[in-house]
mmCIF file of C-alpha atoms in Angstrom:
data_model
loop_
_atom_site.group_PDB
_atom_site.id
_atom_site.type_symbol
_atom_site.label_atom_id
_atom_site.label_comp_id
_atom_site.label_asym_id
_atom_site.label_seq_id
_atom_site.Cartn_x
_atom_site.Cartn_y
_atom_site.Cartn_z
ATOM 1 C CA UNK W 30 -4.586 6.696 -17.535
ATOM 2 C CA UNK W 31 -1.560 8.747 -17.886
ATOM 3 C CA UNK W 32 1.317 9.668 -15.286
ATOM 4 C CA UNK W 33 3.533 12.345 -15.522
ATOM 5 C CA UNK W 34 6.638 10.501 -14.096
ATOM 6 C CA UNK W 35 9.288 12.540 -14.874
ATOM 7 C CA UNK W 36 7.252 16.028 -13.164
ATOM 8 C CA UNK W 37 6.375 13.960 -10.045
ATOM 9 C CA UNK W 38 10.068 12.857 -9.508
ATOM 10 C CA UNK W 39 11.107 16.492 -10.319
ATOM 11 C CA UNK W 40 8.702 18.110 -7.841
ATOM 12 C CA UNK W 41 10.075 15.578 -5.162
ATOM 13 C CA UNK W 42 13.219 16.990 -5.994
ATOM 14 C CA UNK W 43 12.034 20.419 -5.281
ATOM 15 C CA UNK W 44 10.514 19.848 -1.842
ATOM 16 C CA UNK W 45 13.796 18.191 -0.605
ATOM 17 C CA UNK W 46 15.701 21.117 -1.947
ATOM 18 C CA UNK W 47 13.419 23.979 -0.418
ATOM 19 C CA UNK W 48 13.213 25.712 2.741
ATOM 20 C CA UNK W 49 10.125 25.003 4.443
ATOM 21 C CA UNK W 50 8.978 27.220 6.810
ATOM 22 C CA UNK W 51 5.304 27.001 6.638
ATOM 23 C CA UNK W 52 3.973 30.377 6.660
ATOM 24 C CA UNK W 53 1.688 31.591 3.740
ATOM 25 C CA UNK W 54 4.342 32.658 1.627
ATOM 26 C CA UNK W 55 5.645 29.346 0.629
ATOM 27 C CA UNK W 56 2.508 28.570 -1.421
ATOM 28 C CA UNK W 57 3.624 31.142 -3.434
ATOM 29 C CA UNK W 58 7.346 30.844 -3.027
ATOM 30 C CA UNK W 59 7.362 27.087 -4.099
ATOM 31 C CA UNK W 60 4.926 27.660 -6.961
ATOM 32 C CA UNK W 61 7.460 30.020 -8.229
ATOM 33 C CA UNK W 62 10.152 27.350 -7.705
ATOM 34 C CA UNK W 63 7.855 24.863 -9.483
ATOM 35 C CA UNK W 64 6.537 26.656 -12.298
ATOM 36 C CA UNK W 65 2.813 26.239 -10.760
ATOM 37 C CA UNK W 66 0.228 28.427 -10.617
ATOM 38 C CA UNK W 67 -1.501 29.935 -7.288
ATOM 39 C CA UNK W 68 -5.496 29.973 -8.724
ATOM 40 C CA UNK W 69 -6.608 31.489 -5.600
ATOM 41 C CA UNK W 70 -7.255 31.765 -1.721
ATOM 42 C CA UNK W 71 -9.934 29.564 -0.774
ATOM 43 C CA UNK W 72 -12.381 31.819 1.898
ATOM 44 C CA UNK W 73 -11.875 31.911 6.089
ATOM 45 C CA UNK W 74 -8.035 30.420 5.530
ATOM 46 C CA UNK W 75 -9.206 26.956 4.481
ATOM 47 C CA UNK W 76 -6.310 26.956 1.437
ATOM 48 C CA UNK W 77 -5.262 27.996 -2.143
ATOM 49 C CA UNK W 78 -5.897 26.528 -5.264
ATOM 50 C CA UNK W 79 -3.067 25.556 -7.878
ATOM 51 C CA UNK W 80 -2.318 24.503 -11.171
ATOM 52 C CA UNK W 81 0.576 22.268 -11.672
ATOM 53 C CA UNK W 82 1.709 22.447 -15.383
ATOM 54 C CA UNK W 83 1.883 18.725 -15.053
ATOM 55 C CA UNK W 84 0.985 16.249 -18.121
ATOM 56 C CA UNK W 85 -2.141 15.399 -17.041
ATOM 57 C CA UNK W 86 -5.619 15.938 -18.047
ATOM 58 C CA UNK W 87 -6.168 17.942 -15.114
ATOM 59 C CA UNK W 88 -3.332 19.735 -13.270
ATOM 60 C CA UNK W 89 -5.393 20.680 -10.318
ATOM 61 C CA UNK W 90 -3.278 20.667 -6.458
ATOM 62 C CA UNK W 91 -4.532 22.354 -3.096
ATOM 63 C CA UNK W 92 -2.723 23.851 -0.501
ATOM 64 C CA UNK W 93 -4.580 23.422 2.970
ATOM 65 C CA UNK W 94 -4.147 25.562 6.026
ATOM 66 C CA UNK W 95 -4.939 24.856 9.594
ATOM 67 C CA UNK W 96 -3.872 28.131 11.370
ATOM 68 C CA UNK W 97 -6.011 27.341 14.581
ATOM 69 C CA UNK W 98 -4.273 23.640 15.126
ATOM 70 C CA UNK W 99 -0.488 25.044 14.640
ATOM 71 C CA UNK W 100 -1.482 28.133 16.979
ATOM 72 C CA UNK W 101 -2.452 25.441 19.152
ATOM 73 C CA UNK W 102 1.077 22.962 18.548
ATOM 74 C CA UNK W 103 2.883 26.096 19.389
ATOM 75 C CA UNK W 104 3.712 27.332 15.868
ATOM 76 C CA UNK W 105 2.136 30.740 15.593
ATOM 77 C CA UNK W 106 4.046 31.780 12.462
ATOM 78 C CA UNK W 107 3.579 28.559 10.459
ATOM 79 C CA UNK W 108 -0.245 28.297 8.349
ATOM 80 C CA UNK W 109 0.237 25.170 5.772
ATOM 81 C CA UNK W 110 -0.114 21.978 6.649
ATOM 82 C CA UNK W 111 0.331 19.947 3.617
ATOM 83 C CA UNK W 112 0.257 20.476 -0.197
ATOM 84 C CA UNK W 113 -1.557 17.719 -2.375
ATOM 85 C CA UNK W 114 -0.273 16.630 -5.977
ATOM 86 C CA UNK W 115 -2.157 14.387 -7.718
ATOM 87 C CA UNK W 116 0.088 12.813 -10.683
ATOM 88 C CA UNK W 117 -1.881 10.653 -12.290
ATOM 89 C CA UNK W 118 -5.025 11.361 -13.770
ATOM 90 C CA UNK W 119 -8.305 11.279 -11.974
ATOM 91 C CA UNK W 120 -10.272 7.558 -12.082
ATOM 92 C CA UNK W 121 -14.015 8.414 -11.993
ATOM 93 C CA UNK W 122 -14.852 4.701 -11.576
ATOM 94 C CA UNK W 123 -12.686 1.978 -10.283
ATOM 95 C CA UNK W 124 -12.437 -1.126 -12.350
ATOM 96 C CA UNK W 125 -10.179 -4.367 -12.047
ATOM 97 C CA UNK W 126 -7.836 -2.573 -15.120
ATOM 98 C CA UNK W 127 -8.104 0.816 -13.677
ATOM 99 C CA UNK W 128 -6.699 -0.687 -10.164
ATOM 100 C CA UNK W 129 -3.873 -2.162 -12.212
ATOM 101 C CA UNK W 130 -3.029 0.880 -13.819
ATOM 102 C CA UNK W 131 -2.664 2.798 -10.613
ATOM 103 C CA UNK W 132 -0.767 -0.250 -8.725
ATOM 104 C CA UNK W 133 1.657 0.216 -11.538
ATOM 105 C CA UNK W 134 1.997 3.843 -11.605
ATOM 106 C CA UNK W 135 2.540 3.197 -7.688
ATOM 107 C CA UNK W 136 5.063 1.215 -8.149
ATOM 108 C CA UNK W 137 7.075 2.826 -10.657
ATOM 109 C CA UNK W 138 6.990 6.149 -8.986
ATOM 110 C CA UNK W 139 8.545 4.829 -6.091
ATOM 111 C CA UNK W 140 11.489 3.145 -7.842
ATOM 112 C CA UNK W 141 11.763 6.386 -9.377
ATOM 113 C CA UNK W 142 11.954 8.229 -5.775
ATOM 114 C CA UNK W 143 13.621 5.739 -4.298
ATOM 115 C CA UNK W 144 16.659 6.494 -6.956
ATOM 116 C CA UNK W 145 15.918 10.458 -6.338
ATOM 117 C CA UNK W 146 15.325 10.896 -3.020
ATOM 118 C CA UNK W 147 17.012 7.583 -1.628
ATOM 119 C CA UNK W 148 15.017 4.157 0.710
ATOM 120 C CA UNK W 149 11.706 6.034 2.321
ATOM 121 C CA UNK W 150 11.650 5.895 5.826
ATOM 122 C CA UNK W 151 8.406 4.156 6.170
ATOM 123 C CA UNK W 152 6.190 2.015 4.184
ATOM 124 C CA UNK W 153 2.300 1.853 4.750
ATOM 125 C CA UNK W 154 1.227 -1.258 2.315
ATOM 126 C CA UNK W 155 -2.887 -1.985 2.196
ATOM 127 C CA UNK W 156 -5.842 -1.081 0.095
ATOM 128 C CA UNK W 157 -4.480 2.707 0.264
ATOM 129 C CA UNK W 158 -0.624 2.614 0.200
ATOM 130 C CA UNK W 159 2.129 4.780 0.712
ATOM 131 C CA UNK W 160 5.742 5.322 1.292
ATOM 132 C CA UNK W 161 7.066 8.052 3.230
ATOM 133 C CA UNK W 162 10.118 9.873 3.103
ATOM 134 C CA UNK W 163 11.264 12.133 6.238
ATOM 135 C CA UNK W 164 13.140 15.422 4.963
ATOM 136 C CA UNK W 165 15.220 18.074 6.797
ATOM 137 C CA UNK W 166 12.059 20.614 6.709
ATOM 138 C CA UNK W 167 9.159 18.417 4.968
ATOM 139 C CA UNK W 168 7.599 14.789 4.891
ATOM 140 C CA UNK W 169 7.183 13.884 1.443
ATOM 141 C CA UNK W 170 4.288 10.951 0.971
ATOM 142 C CA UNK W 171 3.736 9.387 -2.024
ATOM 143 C CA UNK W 172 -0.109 7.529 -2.297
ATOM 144 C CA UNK W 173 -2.718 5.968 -3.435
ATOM 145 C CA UNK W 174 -6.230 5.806 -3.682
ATOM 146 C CA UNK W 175 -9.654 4.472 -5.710
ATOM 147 C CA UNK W 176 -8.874 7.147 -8.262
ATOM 148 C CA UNK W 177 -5.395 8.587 -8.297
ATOM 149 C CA UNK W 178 -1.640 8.584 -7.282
ATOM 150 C CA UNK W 179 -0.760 11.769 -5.367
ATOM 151 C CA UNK W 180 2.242 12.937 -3.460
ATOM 152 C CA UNK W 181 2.001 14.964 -0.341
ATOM 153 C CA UNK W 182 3.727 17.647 0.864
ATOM 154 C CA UNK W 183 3.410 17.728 4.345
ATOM 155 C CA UNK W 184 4.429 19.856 7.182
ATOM 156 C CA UNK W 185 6.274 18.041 9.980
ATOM 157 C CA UNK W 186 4.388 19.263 13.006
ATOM 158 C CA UNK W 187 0.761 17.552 11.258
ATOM 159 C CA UNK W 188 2.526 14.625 10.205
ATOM 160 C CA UNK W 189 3.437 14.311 13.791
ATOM 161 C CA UNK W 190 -0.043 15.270 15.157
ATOM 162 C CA UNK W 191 -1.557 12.646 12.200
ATOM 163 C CA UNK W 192 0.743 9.545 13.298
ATOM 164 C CA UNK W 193 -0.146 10.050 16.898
ATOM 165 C CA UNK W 194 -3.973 10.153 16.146
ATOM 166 C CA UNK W 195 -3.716 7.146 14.209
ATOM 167 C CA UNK W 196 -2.118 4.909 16.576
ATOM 168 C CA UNK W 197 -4.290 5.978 19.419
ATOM 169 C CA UNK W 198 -7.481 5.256 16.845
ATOM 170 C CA UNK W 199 -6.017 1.955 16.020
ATOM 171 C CA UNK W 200 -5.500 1.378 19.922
ATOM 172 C CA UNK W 201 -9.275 2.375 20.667
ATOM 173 C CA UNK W 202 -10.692 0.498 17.576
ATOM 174 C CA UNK W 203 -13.245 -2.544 18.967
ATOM 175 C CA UNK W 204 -12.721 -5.545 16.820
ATOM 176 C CA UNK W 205 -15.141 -5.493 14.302
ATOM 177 C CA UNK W 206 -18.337 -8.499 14.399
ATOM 178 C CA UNK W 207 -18.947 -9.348 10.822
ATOM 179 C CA UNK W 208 -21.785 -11.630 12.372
ATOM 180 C CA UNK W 209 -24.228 -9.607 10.329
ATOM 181 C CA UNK W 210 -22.062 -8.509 7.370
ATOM 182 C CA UNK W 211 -24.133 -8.855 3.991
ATOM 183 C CA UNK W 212 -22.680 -12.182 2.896
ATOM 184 C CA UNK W 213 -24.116 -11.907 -0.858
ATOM 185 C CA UNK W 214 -21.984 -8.512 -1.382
ATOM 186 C CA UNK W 215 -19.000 -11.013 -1.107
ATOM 187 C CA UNK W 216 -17.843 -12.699 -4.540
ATOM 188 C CA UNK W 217 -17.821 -16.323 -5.328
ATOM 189 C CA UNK W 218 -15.462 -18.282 -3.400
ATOM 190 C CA UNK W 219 -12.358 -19.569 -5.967
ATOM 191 C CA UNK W 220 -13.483 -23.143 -7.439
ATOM 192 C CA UNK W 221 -10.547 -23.235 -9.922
ATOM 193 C CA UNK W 222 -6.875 -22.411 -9.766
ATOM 194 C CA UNK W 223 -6.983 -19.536 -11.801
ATOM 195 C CA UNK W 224 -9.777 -18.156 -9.854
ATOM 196 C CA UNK W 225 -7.515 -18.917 -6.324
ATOM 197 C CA UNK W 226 -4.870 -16.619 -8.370
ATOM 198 C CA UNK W 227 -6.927 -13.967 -8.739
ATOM 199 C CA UNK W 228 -8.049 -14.327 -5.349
ATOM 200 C CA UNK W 229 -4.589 -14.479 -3.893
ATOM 201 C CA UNK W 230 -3.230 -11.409 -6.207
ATOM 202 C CA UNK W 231 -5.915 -9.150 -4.797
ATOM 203 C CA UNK W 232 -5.219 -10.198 -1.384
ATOM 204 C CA UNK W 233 -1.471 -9.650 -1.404
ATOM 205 C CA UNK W 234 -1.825 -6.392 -3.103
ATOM 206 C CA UNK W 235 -4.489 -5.570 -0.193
ATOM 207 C CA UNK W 236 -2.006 -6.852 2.562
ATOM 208 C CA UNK W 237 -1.315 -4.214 5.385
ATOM 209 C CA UNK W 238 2.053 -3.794 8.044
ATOM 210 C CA UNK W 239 2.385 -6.972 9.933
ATOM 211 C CA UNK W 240 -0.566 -8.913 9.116
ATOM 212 C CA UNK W 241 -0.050 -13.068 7.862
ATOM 213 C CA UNK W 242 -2.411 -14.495 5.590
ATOM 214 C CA UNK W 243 -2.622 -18.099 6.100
ATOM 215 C CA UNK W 244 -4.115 -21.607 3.875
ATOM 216 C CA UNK W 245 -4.785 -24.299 5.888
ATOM 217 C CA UNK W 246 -6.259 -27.916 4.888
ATOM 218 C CA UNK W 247 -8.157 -29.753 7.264
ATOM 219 C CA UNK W 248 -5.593 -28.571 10.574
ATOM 220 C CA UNK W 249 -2.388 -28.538 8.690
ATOM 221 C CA UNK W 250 -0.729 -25.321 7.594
ATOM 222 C CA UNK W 251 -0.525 -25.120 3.927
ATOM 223 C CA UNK W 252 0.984 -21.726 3.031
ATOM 224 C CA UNK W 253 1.524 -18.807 4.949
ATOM 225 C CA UNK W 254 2.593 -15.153 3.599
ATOM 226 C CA UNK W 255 3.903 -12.256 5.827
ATOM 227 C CA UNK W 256 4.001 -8.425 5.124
ATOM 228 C CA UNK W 257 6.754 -6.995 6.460
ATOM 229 C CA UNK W 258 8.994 -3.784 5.284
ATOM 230 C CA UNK W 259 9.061 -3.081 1.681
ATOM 231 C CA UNK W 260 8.938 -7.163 0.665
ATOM 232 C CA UNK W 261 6.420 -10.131 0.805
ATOM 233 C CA UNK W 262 7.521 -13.417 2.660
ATOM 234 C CA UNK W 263 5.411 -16.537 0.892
ATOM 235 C CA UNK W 264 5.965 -19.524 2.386
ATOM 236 C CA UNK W 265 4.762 -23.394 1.427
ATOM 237 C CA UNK W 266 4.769 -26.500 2.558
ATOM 238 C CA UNK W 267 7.325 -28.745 1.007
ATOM 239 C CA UNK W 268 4.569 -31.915 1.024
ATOM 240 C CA UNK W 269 2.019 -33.516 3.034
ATOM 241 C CA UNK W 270 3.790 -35.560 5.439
ATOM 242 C CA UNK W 271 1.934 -35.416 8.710
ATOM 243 C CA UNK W 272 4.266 -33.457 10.846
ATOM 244 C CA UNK W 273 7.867 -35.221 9.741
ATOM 245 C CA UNK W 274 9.962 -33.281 7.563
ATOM 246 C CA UNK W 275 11.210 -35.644 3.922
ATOM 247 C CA UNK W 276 13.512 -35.291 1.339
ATOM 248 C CA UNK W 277 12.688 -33.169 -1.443
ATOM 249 C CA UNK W 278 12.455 -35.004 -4.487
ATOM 250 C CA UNK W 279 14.751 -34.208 -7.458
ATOM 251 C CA UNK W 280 11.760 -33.317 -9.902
ATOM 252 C CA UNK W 281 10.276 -31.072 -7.543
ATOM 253 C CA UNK W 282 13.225 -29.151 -6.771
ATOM 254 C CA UNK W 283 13.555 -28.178 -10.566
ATOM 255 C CA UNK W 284 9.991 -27.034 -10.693
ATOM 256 C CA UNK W 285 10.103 -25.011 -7.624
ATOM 257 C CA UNK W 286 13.140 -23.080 -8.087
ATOM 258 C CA UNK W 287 12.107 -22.535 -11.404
ATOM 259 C CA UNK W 288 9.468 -20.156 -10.231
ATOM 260 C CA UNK W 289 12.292 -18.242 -8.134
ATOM 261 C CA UNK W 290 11.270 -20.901 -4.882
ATOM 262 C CA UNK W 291 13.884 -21.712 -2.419
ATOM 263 C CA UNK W 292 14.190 -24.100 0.425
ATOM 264 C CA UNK W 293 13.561 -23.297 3.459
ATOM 265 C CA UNK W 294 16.531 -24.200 6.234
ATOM 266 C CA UNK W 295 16.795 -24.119 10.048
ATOM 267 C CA UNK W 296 13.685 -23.240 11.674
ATOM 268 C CA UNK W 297 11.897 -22.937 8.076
ATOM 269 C CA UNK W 298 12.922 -26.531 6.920
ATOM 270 C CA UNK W 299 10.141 -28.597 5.244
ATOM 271 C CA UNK W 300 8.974 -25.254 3.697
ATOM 272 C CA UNK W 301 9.416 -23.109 0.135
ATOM 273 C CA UNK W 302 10.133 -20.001 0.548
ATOM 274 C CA UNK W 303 9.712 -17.218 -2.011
ATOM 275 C CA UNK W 304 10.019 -13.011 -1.808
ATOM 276 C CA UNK W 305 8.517 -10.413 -3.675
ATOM 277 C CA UNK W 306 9.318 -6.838 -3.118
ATOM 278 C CA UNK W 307 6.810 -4.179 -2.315
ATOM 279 C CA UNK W 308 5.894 -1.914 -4.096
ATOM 280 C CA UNK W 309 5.422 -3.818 -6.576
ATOM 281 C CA UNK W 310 3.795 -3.462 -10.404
ATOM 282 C CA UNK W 311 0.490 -5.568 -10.220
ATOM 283 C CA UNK W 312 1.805 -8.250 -12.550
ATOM 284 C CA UNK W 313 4.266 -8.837 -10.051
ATOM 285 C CA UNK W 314 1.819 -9.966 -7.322
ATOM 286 C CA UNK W 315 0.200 -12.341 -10.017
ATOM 287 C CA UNK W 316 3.451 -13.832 -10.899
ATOM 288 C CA UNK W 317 3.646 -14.912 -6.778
ATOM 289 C CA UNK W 318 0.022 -15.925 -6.355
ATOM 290 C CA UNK W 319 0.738 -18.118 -10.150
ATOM 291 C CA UNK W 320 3.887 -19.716 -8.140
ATOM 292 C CA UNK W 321 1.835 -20.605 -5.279
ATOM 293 C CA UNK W 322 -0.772 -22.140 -7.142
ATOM 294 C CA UNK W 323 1.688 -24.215 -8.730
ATOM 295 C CA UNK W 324 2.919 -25.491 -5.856
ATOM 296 C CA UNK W 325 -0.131 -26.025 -4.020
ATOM 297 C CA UNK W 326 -1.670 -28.121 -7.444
ATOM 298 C CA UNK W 327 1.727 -29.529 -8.722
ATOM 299 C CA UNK W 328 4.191 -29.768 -5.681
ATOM 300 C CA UNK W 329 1.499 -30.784 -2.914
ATOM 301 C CA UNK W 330 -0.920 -32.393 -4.976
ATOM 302 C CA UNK W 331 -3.866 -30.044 -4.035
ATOM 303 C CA UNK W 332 -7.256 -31.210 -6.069
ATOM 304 C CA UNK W 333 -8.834 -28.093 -5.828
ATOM 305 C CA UNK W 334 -8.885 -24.872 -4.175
ATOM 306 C CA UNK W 335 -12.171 -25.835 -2.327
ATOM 307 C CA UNK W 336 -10.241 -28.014 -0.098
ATOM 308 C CA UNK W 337 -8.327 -24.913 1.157
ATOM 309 C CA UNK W 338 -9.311 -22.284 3.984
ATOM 310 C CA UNK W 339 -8.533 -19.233 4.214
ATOM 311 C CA UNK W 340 -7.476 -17.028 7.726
ATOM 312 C CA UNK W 341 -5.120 -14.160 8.159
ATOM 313 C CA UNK W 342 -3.960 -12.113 11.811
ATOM 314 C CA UNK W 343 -1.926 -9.288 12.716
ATOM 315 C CA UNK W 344 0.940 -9.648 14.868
ATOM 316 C CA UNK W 345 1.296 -6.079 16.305
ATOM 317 C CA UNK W 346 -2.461 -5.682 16.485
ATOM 318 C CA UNK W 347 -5.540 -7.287 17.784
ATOM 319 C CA UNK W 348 -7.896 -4.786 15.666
ATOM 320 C CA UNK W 349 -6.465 -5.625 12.441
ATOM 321 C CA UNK W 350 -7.435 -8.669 10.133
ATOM 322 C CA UNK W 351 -5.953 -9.484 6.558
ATOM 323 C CA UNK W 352 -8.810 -8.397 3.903
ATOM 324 C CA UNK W 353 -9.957 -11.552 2.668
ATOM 325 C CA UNK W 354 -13.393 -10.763 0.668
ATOM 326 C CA UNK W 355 -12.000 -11.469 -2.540
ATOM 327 C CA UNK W 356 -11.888 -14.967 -1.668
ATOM 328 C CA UNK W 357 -15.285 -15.073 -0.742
ATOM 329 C CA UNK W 358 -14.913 -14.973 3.040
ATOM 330 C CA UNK W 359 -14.743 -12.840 6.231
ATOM 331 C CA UNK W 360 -12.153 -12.983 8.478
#
């Protein structure tokens, strides 16, 4: 899979730079800026096809109007309501490596923007990610799906529209009853520590806004990790010691901050705590889930991954659950 770095980071460039205004003639006006291509008007005002010049096997983008919903949001003169660029090329399948690929390409495009364009104004971590940055006359998204990293070009007034029909979908959304769920689509649950990694890696990578995924052994709290903006809180126990908090021994302390752990203090005493940034390159999230299983096998003296469960929540929603299939498990 290839991505065209350098094009994406230089058409992000170009969309903060132009003056949106929306109408019809920016298709045209911005392809001229860009070096694209306008193919053609698709019929009845659905959109226009273009070609990108990007280095990709297939430089396909679309331009989609909505003329009746911005007559309706009081914009008359405006027609587009976003521009989509894929920049990496199309998946046909997905596959364990081809989901690594496009975590990576992810990830490196938005260190890339982040240097262009400066910190995105809002994150959206999960199985389809994105960052967001707010412009003067545009909202730029960068994201990714089963089969491709594309950015968006997106005019304000639907971005607006779109964030306000989410949240009030997410409001209305009944929590799910997996009572029923076809338990044999679900894979194996982890019996060895490398398995648990793989587990783990998945699940971080999959972990939305807000949500906690948490190991517990019998009713103790083994290790907990929190999504929160742009970075990944993992947290362990310091030992099995029924409640009191003890002295960290020597030979652990050299193991642990070895794999980048740290102490916990104040309220977070008795615990390891380690952060990862997000985005990050896939290899990044197995370095974490590696650390943890460390500590749980080495530090805590965990026989097996067996002996753990598994359980996540969301703290700013009751409709939203960690995804926790690849450990074998519903929520």
């Amino acid at each position: 899979m290839h991505t065209d770095l350098d094009g994406a980071v230089h058409i992000a460039c170009l969309v903060a730079d132009f003056d949106w205004t929306w109408a019809m003639e920016d298709v045209q006006r911005f392809s001229d800026a860009a070096g694209w291509t306008v193919v053609g008007q698709l019929p009845r005002e659905h959109g226009a096809d273009l070609r990108t010049g990007l280095d990709l096997q297939d430089t396909y983008a679309r331009a989609i109007y909505g003329r009746a919903f911005l007559e309706r949001e009081g914009f008359p003169d405006q027609l587009v309501t976003e521009i989509l660029v894929p920049v990496t090329d199309w998946m046909k399948d997905t596959t364990p490596e081809r989901h690594r690929s496009l975590t990576n390409a992810f990830a490196e495009l938005s260190d890339r923007l982040v240097a262009a364009l400066g910190r995105p104004t809002k994150p959206r971590p999960g199985v389809l990610p994105e960052v967001r940055w707010t412009l003067s006359t545009a909202v730029l998204t960068l994201r990714m799906n089963d089969q491709s990293v594309e950015l968006r070009i997106v005019n304000p007034v639907h971005q607006q529209w779109w964030d306000s029909w989410v949240a009030h979908d997410d409001e209305d959304e009944p929590v799910a009853d997996t009572a029923d769920e076809d338990l044999e689509a679900l894979p194996d649950r982890p019996r060895s520590w490398p398995e648990f990694s793989s587990a783990l890696t998945l699940t971080l990578n999959r972990l939305r806004s807000d949500e906690q995924l948490v190991l517990t052994m019998g009713q103790e709290g083994i290790a907990q990790f929190e999504m929160d903006w742009f970075k990944i809180g993992c947290f362990v126990r310091a030992g099995m010691s029924g409640g009191a908090v003890q002295p960290i021994p020597h030979a652990d302390r050299a193991v642990m901050t070895a794999n980048n752990w740290h102490a916990g203090a104040g309220p977070n005493e008795g615990w390891w705590e380690r952060t990862m940034r997000w985005p990050a390159r896939y290899e990044e999230f197995e370095a974490a889930a590696d650390a943890v299983s460390l500590a749980l096998r080495d530090i805590i003296g965990i026989g097996s991954p067996t002996d753990l469960q598994v359980t996540g929540w969301n703290n700013a929603s009751d409709y939203s659950y960690p995804d926790i299939t690849a450990f074998g498990v519903h929520r």
